[in-house]
Amino acid sequence: MTSLQIVFLVVAAVTLFSAGMVVSARKLMHAALFLVLTLMGVAFMFAMLGSGFFAVIQVLVYIGSIAILIIFAVMLTRNMMDSEAEASNRGWQILAPLSLLIFAGIITILSSWHAFTSVRDLSGTAGEDVVALGKALTDPNGFAIPFELASILLVAALAGAIYVAMERKGGRG
Amino acid sequence: MQTISLLWLSPLPPALAFVLIALFTSHKRGLSHWVALTATSLSWLMSMVVFFQTMGMTNLAQFPLSSSIGWLPLGENWLRIGIHADPLTIVTLFFVAWTILMIFIYSVGYHNYGQPQGDHDVPGLPPHGTSVRDGQGRLHTVLSVEPMYSRFFAFIALFAFGMFTLVVTDNLLVLYMAWEIMGLCSYLLIGFWYAKPAARNAGIKAFMTTRVGDMFMLLGLAALYALTGTLNYQEILNNEIVLGTLAQTLSPVLGLSWAGLIGLLLFAGTVGKSAQFPLHVWLPDAMEGPTPVSAMIHAAAMVSAGVYLAARFFPLLSAGWTPGGALTPPMFWMAVIGSFTALFASTIAVTQNHIKPVLAYSTISQLGFMIAALGIGAYTPAVFHLLTHAFTKALLFLGSGSVIHGMEHGVLHTGQKTDVQDMFNMGGLRQKMPLTFWLFLAGGLSLSSFPLITAGFWSKDEILSDAFNGGYILVFLALATTALLTAFYIMRQITLTFLGSPRSAAASHAGESRWLMTLPLLVLSFFVITAGWSGIPDHFPVLGGLIPNWFGKFVGEMAANHGAGATHHSLTPLFVSLAVSFGGLLLGWLVYRNIKAGEADPLQKHLGVFHGLLSNKYYVDEFYQLAFVRPAWWLAEKFTSLWVDRFVLDGIIDGVGKLALSLGRIFSRRIDLPVITGMGDKLSDGVQDLGAGMRPLQSGRVQQYMILTIVLTLAVGIVFFYLFILA
Amino acid sequence: MIPLSWYLIFAAGLFVTGIFGVLTRRNVIGVLMGVELMLNAVNINLLAFWSYLYPESISGLVFIAIVFVAAAAETAVGLALIISIYRRRHTVYAEEINLLRG
């Protein structure tokens, strides 16, 4: 048991616990805050996997914008929420075993894969080459087209979001 | 080559004009005739350029200008469409282009372009005239414009297209198509005033009668194609081997050779189109159409096409014949039918009282001349006569139209109902219509072969000369008698129409026609006089050789291989020709110079019973009525309609209907209701039940859908996993 | 020295938690949070595969970047829809949003 393994286990335990709280917390605001914690844990995992860049991106994009957006949405819709009401629907007693079953299935299938237990020393690696990533994203022979498509998707999502959420004055709004 | 492209293009402008007028300009009278006139002028111009480019060529008959393109693929070979210009084409093109152009110009005047619309004119009837007030407020009745003016030009442009195509084409199939286009156009134009029953019937009659000939011609065409594998002129007619083979192989019919059989079948087409006995009956009735149409049919296009066909296929018709030898069967029959028709028709013409039927029978008679000439192997004179006669008859017809127009003017002026076409109502028109008189006189003299100065003399004289010198005395006698009668009836016509004193109020108030009508007459009369000088034979006394015999050389090449003309020349036919011409003219003038109004035809007294026979056209129409039309009616009405149609066919149909009905009932009760309908009901009920059963699945709640999705994905994944990955 | 299997098991756990949240949360914002968890689990998997098996390949990283973009777009549109539904029907509970019920 190396120290790295201990750190991993601790982070994993915290992350999974907070993930559990995200899906089960009675108050949605609490769930949102636990989501932030979970995302932090995932960022930590990214760093441990040797990708400092994506760890930073995770913090910036997920925590910095998505989680904040969700918190905004929670606050905007809060007056409808009954803090005494059930947070989960009635099916959860059946769905919990089902989820465990899926988990077991995934593990079973993965464990039959030859690379499942492969080990690699990541401590000495230099991490990802961000310059190469940037070049690959803009290289016409690389991923320029997916990159452009992604940007179009973002713009479309942005415009669509504004359109959908816009409060219509008069008319059938 | 320039000439070849022009030949390709020459038929097209009228076709284009037809389309343009029919589709776009039919509401604009002026535009319509401008389109038509421009188109014909273009064709005329191209024809003239071609004529002057080729008229000096030698060996054109042996090596004609031709070009063709593949048109219809037929398995291994092609039907080709193309052009072919040999001397016959060039000469025909020359007179066709001139007469058609003149007829088009004349039509503008004839249909009273520029006059007001008639008060109660209706489409389908000739214009009745209209009333206008002049400056002093007096009411005048004047001629009114044809109600279907544009339609006329569309049809006649199509007609012109047909004729040009027929002349320049290089194969029999396209010729046949052009031939049929003209057949259609003649039907449309003869029946142009379709509200007149007579015109309607005449159109149908022309169509049906020529169809009889066309049917035989089609058989000939098919036989020719089956035997030779081609319909191209050059490949058949300029090919001694093909002609020789055709002349020597026996056909299964009547012991004729194939050349004889095909020749006779094609000649039947000529008989129909060129109105030879016994299919001549449609041509006089064709007078019901407007006069330009009569000219078109009689001079420029229709009947010339028949003679053109016979001349074109002369090598085939005469295959196996040597000058002086026995005539081939087609030639023999052409000589017989031609001379008989010539004589037969001229005797009828003598007794006709209307101005146009005289000319109509005269046309038939002159066509008989040409056919007889071809029959005795006088190829060049026949074509020469075709040329001069086309100009002559165009002039005479347009002139008669001008006379009728002048008479109509008189009728409108006096307000009296008069038959404007009856020559016994005319007389003295020389003073009223001097220009028309002189031009008509030129045409009449040419028709009667007035010596030296008229074209008709030169061509007719050559035919008579060839008939006499070739030893065909019967043909010679028949044609000489015809010439005598011709001179007689044309002088009778001129005397009755123009000389003496007016025999009706209309005639005394007739007026000269417009320049639009007289100008074409003037142009045509120029050719009526000069065309003959292009073909003065070298052996003609005194004059022979003074002017080069261009026509004889140019067209003579066509017949060079088949031997034309006789070897020795006698002056007898010339004297006979002069005698009959002068004799006929003199007789005609003597008999008719002093006819008073209301007086009967003096011939009636002299001929007695025969006059009735002749004026009723030998009762040929009545005979056809009795022999063909009535039985056809009877067959249609009594047999086909009542018995076959009503009883047999209707009975069968009714029986089948009843059977089907009962069968249907059985099917309906036994099969349809229990099986098909039952199955359909079950199916739809099942679907409905299934839907109702599945309905709870559609809860509208996204999480339930998601559960379903996951469960199904898992199930499918597990199956795949165990089936494919582990296996 | 952490074996690849640890990361995969962790990611699977996160993923299943996400599924559970998606399926059981009554509040649609909660459902959206579950989706975010699942996306994160996928990202961890992708990064782990890249890091352990194909560290030289740049494609895995590009894939992750695109997933980020898709996640951001999904959240934006999803939240906009939630706000819109909330405004019109005054509810954020998934079982009440059942216009499509058969």
Short mmCIF file of N, CA, C and O in Angstrom, two decimals, chain B residues 284-334:
data_model
loop_
_atom_site.label_atom_id
_atom_site.label_comp_id
_atom_site.label_asym_id
_atom_site.label_seq_id
_atom_site.Cartn_x
_atom_site.Cartn_y
_atom_site.Cartn_z
N PRO B 284 -61.93 18.24 -108.48
CA PRO B 284 -62.92 19.31 -108.75
C PRO B 284 -63.60 19.77 -107.47
O PRO B 284 -63.86 20.97 -107.30
N ASP B 285 -63.86 18.84 -106.55
CA ASP B 285 -64.52 19.24 -105.32
C ASP B 285 -63.63 20.11 -104.45
O ASP B 285 -64.10 20.86 -103.60
N ALA B 286 -62.31 19.98 -104.67
CA ALA B 286 -61.38 20.76 -103.87
C ALA B 286 -61.54 22.25 -104.11
O ALA B 286 -60.97 23.06 -103.40
N MET B 287 -62.34 22.60 -105.13
CA MET B 287 -62.61 24.01 -105.40
C MET B 287 -63.36 24.70 -104.27
O MET B 287 -63.47 25.90 -104.23
N GLU B 288 -63.91 23.89 -103.34
CA GLU B 288 -64.67 24.49 -102.24
C GLU B 288 -63.77 25.30 -101.32
O GLU B 288 -64.23 26.15 -100.58
N GLY B 289 -62.50 25.02 -101.34
CA GLY B 289 -61.58 25.77 -100.49
C GLY B 289 -61.37 27.17 -101.04
O GLY B 289 -61.80 27.50 -102.14
N PRO B 290 -60.69 28.02 -100.28
CA PRO B 290 -60.33 29.34 -100.78
C PRO B 290 -59.46 29.21 -102.02
O PRO B 290 -58.74 28.23 -102.17
N THR B 291 -59.53 30.18 -102.90
CA THR B 291 -58.83 30.08 -104.18
C THR B 291 -57.31 29.90 -104.05
O THR B 291 -56.73 29.13 -104.79
N PRO B 292 -56.64 30.59 -103.11
CA PRO B 292 -55.20 30.32 -102.99
C PRO B 292 -54.93 28.85 -102.72
O PRO B 292 -53.92 28.31 -103.17
N VAL B 293 -55.82 28.21 -101.98
CA VAL B 293 -55.64 26.79 -101.71
C VAL B 293 -55.76 26.00 -103.00
O VAL B 293 -54.99 25.08 -103.26
N SER B 294 -56.74 26.38 -103.84
CA SER B 294 -56.87 25.70 -105.12
C SER B 294 -55.57 25.82 -105.90
O SER B 294 -55.09 24.86 -106.48
N ALA B 295 -55.01 27.02 -105.90
CA ALA B 295 -53.76 27.22 -106.63
C ALA B 295 -52.66 26.38 -106.02
O ALA B 295 -51.85 25.77 -106.73
N MET B 296 -52.65 26.34 -104.71
CA MET B 296 -51.63 25.56 -104.01
C MET B 296 -51.74 24.10 -104.41
O MET B 296 -50.75 23.44 -104.69
N ILE B 297 -52.97 23.59 -104.39
CA ILE B 297 -53.17 22.19 -104.70
C ILE B 297 -52.89 21.90 -106.17
O ILE B 297 -52.25 20.93 -106.52
N HIS B 298 -53.36 22.80 -107.04
CA HIS B 298 -53.33 22.50 -108.47
C HIS B 298 -52.02 22.84 -109.13
O HIS B 298 -51.73 22.34 -110.19
N ALA B 299 -51.28 23.75 -108.53
CA ALA B 299 -50.09 24.18 -109.23
C ALA B 299 -48.84 23.88 -108.43
O ALA B 299 -47.96 23.15 -108.87
N ALA B 300 -48.79 24.41 -107.23
CA ALA B 300 -47.52 24.41 -106.53
C ALA B 300 -47.23 23.06 -105.90
O ALA B 300 -46.14 22.54 -106.02
N ALA B 301 -48.22 22.50 -105.22
CA ALA B 301 -47.84 21.43 -104.32
C ALA B 301 -48.44 20.08 -104.67
O ALA B 301 -47.81 19.23 -105.27
N MET B 302 -49.66 19.92 -104.30
CA MET B 302 -50.26 18.59 -104.20
C MET B 302 -50.12 17.77 -105.48
O MET B 302 -49.50 16.71 -105.48
N VAL B 303 -50.68 18.26 -106.57
CA VAL B 303 -50.71 17.42 -107.76
C VAL B 303 -49.33 17.34 -108.38
O VAL B 303 -48.96 16.33 -108.97
N SER B 304 -48.53 18.39 -108.19
CA SER B 304 -47.16 18.32 -108.69
C SER B 304 -46.42 17.21 -107.96
O SER B 304 -45.56 16.56 -108.54
N ALA B 305 -46.75 17.02 -106.70
CA ALA B 305 -46.07 15.99 -105.91
C ALA B 305 -46.27 14.63 -106.55
O ALA B 305 -45.35 13.83 -106.60
N GLY B 306 -47.48 14.37 -107.03
CA GLY B 306 -47.74 13.08 -107.66
C GLY B 306 -46.88 12.87 -108.88
O GLY B 306 -46.24 11.83 -109.06
N VAL B 307 -46.85 13.88 -109.76
CA VAL B 307 -46.04 13.76 -110.97
C VAL B 307 -44.57 13.69 -110.59
O VAL B 307 -43.79 12.96 -111.20
N TYR B 308 -44.20 14.47 -109.58
CA TYR B 308 -42.81 14.45 -109.13
C TYR B 308 -42.42 13.03 -108.70
O TYR B 308 -41.34 12.55 -109.04
N LEU B 309 -43.32 12.37 -107.99
CA LEU B 309 -43.03 11.00 -107.56
C LEU B 309 -42.80 10.10 -108.76
O LEU B 309 -41.84 9.33 -108.81
N ALA B 310 -43.72 10.23 -109.73
CA ALA B 310 -43.59 9.38 -110.92
C ALA B 310 -42.28 9.68 -111.65
O ALA B 310 -41.59 8.77 -112.11
N ALA B 311 -41.93 10.97 -111.74
CA ALA B 311 -40.69 11.32 -112.43
C ALA B 311 -39.49 10.85 -111.63
O ALA B 311 -38.51 10.35 -112.19
N ARG B 312 -39.58 10.98 -110.33
CA ARG B 312 -38.50 10.57 -109.46
C ARG B 312 -38.22 9.09 -109.60
O ARG B 312 -37.09 8.64 -109.67
N PHE B 313 -39.30 8.31 -109.66
CA PHE B 313 -39.13 6.86 -109.74
C PHE B 313 -39.19 6.34 -111.17
O PHE B 313 -39.40 5.15 -111.38
N PHE B 314 -39.00 7.26 -112.10
CA PHE B 314 -39.01 6.84 -113.49
C PHE B 314 -38.00 5.73 -113.78
O PHE B 314 -38.34 4.76 -114.47
N PRO B 315 -36.78 5.79 -113.23
CA PRO B 315 -35.84 4.69 -113.48
C PRO B 315 -36.39 3.34 -113.03
O PRO B 315 -36.17 2.34 -113.70
N LEU B 316 -37.13 3.35 -111.94
CA LEU B 316 -37.70 2.09 -111.47
C LEU B 316 -38.89 1.70 -112.34
O LEU B 316 -39.05 0.53 -112.72
N LEU B 317 -39.72 2.69 -112.65
CA LEU B 317 -40.91 2.41 -113.45
C LEU B 317 -40.51 1.87 -114.82
O LEU B 317 -41.21 1.04 -115.39
N SER B 318 -39.39 2.38 -115.32
CA SER B 318 -38.99 1.99 -116.67
C SER B 318 -37.88 0.94 -116.65
O SER B 318 -37.24 0.73 -117.67
N ALA B 319 -37.67 0.34 -115.48
CA ALA B 319 -36.56 -0.62 -115.40
C ALA B 319 -36.78 -1.75 -116.40
O ALA B 319 -37.83 -2.38 -116.42
N GLY B 320 -35.81 -2.00 -117.23
CA GLY B 320 -35.90 -3.06 -118.22
C GLY B 320 -36.40 -2.58 -119.57
O GLY B 320 -36.56 -3.37 -120.50
N TRP B 321 -36.62 -1.28 -119.69
CA TRP B 321 -37.15 -0.75 -120.95
C TRP B 321 -36.01 -0.10 -121.74
O TRP B 321 -35.18 0.59 -121.18
N THR B 322 -35.99 -0.33 -123.04
CA THR B 322 -35.05 0.39 -123.88
C THR B 322 -35.84 1.21 -124.87
O THR B 322 -36.92 0.79 -125.30
N PRO B 323 -35.38 2.39 -125.22
CA PRO B 323 -36.13 3.24 -126.15
C PRO B 323 -36.48 2.46 -127.41
O PRO B 323 -35.63 1.78 -127.98
N GLY B 324 -37.72 2.57 -127.78
CA GLY B 324 -38.18 1.85 -128.96
C GLY B 324 -38.67 0.45 -128.65
O GLY B 324 -39.40 -0.13 -129.44
N GLY B 325 -38.31 -0.07 -127.50
CA GLY B 325 -38.74 -1.42 -127.13
C GLY B 325 -40.14 -1.38 -126.54
O GLY B 325 -40.81 -0.35 -126.49
N ALA B 326 -40.58 -2.57 -126.09
CA ALA B 326 -41.92 -2.66 -125.51
C ALA B 326 -41.94 -1.94 -124.16
O ALA B 326 -40.96 -1.98 -123.41
N LEU B 327 -43.06 -1.29 -123.89
CA LEU B 327 -43.17 -0.57 -122.62
C LEU B 327 -43.27 -1.55 -121.47
O LEU B 327 -43.84 -2.63 -121.61
N THR B 328 -42.72 -1.16 -120.32
CA THR B 328 -42.91 -1.98 -119.12
C THR B 328 -44.35 -1.82 -118.66
O THR B 328 -45.01 -0.84 -119.01
N PRO B 329 -44.84 -2.78 -117.85
CA PRO B 329 -46.25 -2.66 -117.41
C PRO B 329 -46.56 -1.32 -116.75
O PRO B 329 -47.60 -0.72 -117.07
N PRO B 330 -45.72 -0.82 -115.82
CA PRO B 330 -46.10 0.48 -115.26
C PRO B 330 -46.16 1.57 -116.31
O PRO B 330 -47.07 2.40 -116.30
N MET B 331 -45.21 1.56 -117.24
CA MET B 331 -45.23 2.60 -118.27
C MET B 331 -46.47 2.46 -119.13
O MET B 331 -47.11 3.45 -119.49
N PHE B 332 -46.79 1.22 -119.48
CA PHE B 332 -47.97 1.01 -120.31
C PHE B 332 -49.21 1.58 -119.63
O PHE B 332 -49.97 2.33 -120.23
N TRP B 333 -49.35 1.27 -118.34
CA TRP B 333 -50.55 1.75 -117.66
C TRP B 333 -50.51 3.25 -117.47
O TRP B 333 -51.55 3.92 -117.48
N MET B 334 -49.31 3.79 -117.31
CA MET B 334 -49.23 5.24 -117.20
C MET B 334 -49.65 5.89 -118.50
O MET B 334 -50.38 6.88 -118.52
#
